[in-house]
Short mmCIF file of C-alpha atoms in Angstrom, two decimals:
data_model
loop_
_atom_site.label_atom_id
_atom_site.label_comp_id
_atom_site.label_asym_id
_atom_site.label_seq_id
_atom_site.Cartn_x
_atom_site.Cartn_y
_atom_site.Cartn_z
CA UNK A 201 167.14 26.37 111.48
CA UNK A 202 164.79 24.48 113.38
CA UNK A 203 160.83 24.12 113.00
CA UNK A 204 160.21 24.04 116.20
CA UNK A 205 158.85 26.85 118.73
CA UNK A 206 156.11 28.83 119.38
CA UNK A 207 155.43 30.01 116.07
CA UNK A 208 156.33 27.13 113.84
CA UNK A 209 152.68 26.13 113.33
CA UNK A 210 151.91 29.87 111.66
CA UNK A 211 151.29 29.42 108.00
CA UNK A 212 154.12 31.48 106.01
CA UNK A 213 153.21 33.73 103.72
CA UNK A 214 155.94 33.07 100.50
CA UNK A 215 154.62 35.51 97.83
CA UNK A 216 156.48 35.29 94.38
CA UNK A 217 155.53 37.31 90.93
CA UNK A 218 156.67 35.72 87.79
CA UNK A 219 158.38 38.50 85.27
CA UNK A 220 155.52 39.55 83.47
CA UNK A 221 153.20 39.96 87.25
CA UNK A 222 156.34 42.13 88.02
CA UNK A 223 156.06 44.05 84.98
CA UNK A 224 152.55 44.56 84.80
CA UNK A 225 151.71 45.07 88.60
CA UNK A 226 154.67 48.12 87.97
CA UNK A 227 153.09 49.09 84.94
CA UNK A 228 149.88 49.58 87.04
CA UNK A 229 151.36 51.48 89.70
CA UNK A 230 153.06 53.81 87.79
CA UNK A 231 149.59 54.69 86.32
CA UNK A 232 148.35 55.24 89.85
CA UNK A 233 150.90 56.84 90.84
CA UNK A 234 150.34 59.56 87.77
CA UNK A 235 146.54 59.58 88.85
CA UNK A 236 147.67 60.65 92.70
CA UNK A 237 146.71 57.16 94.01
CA UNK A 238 150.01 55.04 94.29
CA UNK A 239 149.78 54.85 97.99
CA UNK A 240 146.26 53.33 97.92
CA UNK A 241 147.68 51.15 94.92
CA UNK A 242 149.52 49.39 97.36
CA UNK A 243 147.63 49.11 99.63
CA UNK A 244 145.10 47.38 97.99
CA UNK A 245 147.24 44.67 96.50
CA UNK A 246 149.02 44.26 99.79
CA UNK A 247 152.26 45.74 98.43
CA UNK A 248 155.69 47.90 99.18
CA UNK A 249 156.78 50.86 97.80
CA UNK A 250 160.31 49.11 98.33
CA UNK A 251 159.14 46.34 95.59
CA UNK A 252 158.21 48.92 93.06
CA UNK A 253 161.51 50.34 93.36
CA UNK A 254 163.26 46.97 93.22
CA UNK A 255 161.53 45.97 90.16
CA UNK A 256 161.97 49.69 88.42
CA UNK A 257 165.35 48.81 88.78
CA UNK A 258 165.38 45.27 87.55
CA UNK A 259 163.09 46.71 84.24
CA UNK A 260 165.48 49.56 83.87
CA UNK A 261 168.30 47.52 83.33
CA UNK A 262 166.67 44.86 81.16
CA UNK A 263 166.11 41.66 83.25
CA UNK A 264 162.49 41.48 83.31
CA UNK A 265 161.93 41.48 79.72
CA UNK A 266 162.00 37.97 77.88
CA UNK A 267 161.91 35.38 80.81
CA UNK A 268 160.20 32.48 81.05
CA UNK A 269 157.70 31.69 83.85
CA UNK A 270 159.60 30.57 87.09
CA UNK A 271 162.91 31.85 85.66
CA UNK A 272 164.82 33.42 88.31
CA UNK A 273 165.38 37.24 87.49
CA UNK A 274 168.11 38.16 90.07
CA UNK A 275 169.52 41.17 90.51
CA UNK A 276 171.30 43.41 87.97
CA UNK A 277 175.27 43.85 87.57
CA UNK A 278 177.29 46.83 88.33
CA UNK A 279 177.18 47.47 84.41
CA UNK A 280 173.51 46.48 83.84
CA UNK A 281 172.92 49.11 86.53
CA UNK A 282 175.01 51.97 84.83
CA UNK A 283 173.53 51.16 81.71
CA UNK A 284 170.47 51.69 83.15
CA UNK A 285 171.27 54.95 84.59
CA UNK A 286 172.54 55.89 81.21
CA UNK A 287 169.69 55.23 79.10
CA UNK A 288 167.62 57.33 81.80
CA UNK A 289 169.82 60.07 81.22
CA UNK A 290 170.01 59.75 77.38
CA UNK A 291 166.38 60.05 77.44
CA UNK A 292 166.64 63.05 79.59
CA UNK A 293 168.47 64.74 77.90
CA UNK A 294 166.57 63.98 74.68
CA UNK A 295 163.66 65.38 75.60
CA UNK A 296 165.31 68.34 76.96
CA UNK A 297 166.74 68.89 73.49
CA UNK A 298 163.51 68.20 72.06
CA UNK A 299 161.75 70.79 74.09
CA UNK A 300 164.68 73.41 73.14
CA UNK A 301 164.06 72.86 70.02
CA UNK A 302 160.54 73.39 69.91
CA UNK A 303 160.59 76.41 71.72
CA UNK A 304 163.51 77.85 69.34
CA UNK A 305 161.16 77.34 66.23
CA UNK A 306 158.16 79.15 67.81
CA UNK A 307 160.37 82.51 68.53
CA UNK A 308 161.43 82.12 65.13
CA UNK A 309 165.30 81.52 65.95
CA UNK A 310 165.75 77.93 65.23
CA UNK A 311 168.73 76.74 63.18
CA UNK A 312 167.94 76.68 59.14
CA UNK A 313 168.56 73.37 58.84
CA UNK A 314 170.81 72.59 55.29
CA UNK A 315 169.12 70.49 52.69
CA UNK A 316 170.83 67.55 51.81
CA UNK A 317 172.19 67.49 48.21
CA UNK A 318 170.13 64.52 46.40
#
């Protein structure tokens, strides 16, 4: 690749977040987005909607958390990915249960639950 042409003097613009930017700029959004204002979010720190979902991903399957400033946080595996997607649904399905539950005991037809013998 060669520096040379008609737009080689045009300063670059090389943006990079270190882990914890990444998880607190997401953290952020997500809290805009609940508010109504994720678009605006964005706009005003000059980001993509395509970043937030890279990094979502990235947190989801654990490689944001514990790294270092200027450590390299890559993309996850095929089985840091499904166990991603699994903990999502886990939770899902958790506070589905949850909510069943809760419902049950205010019509009065939740499951006695057995006392443990001490």
């Amino acid at each position: 690749m060669t520096t040379e042409g008609p737009r080689s003097e045009r300063p670059r613009r090389r943006r990079s977040f270190t882990a914890a930017e990444k998880l607190r700029l997401l953290g952020e959004y997500e809290q805009a987005v609940a508010e109504g204002d994720g678009n605006g979010y964005l706009r005003r720190n000059g980001l993509y909607s395509s970043l937030m979902s890279e990094w979502r991903r990235a947190r989801d399957a654990g490689l944001l958390e514990g790294k270092k400033p200027g450590q390299s946080v890559g993309r996850p595996s095929g089985e840091q990915t499904e166990i991603a997607r699994l903990r999502r649904q886990l939770e899902l399905a958790n506070r589905k249960i949850a909510r069943t539950e809760a419902a049950l005991d205010i019509m009065g037809k939740g499951v006695p639950r057995t006392r443990e013998a001490a």
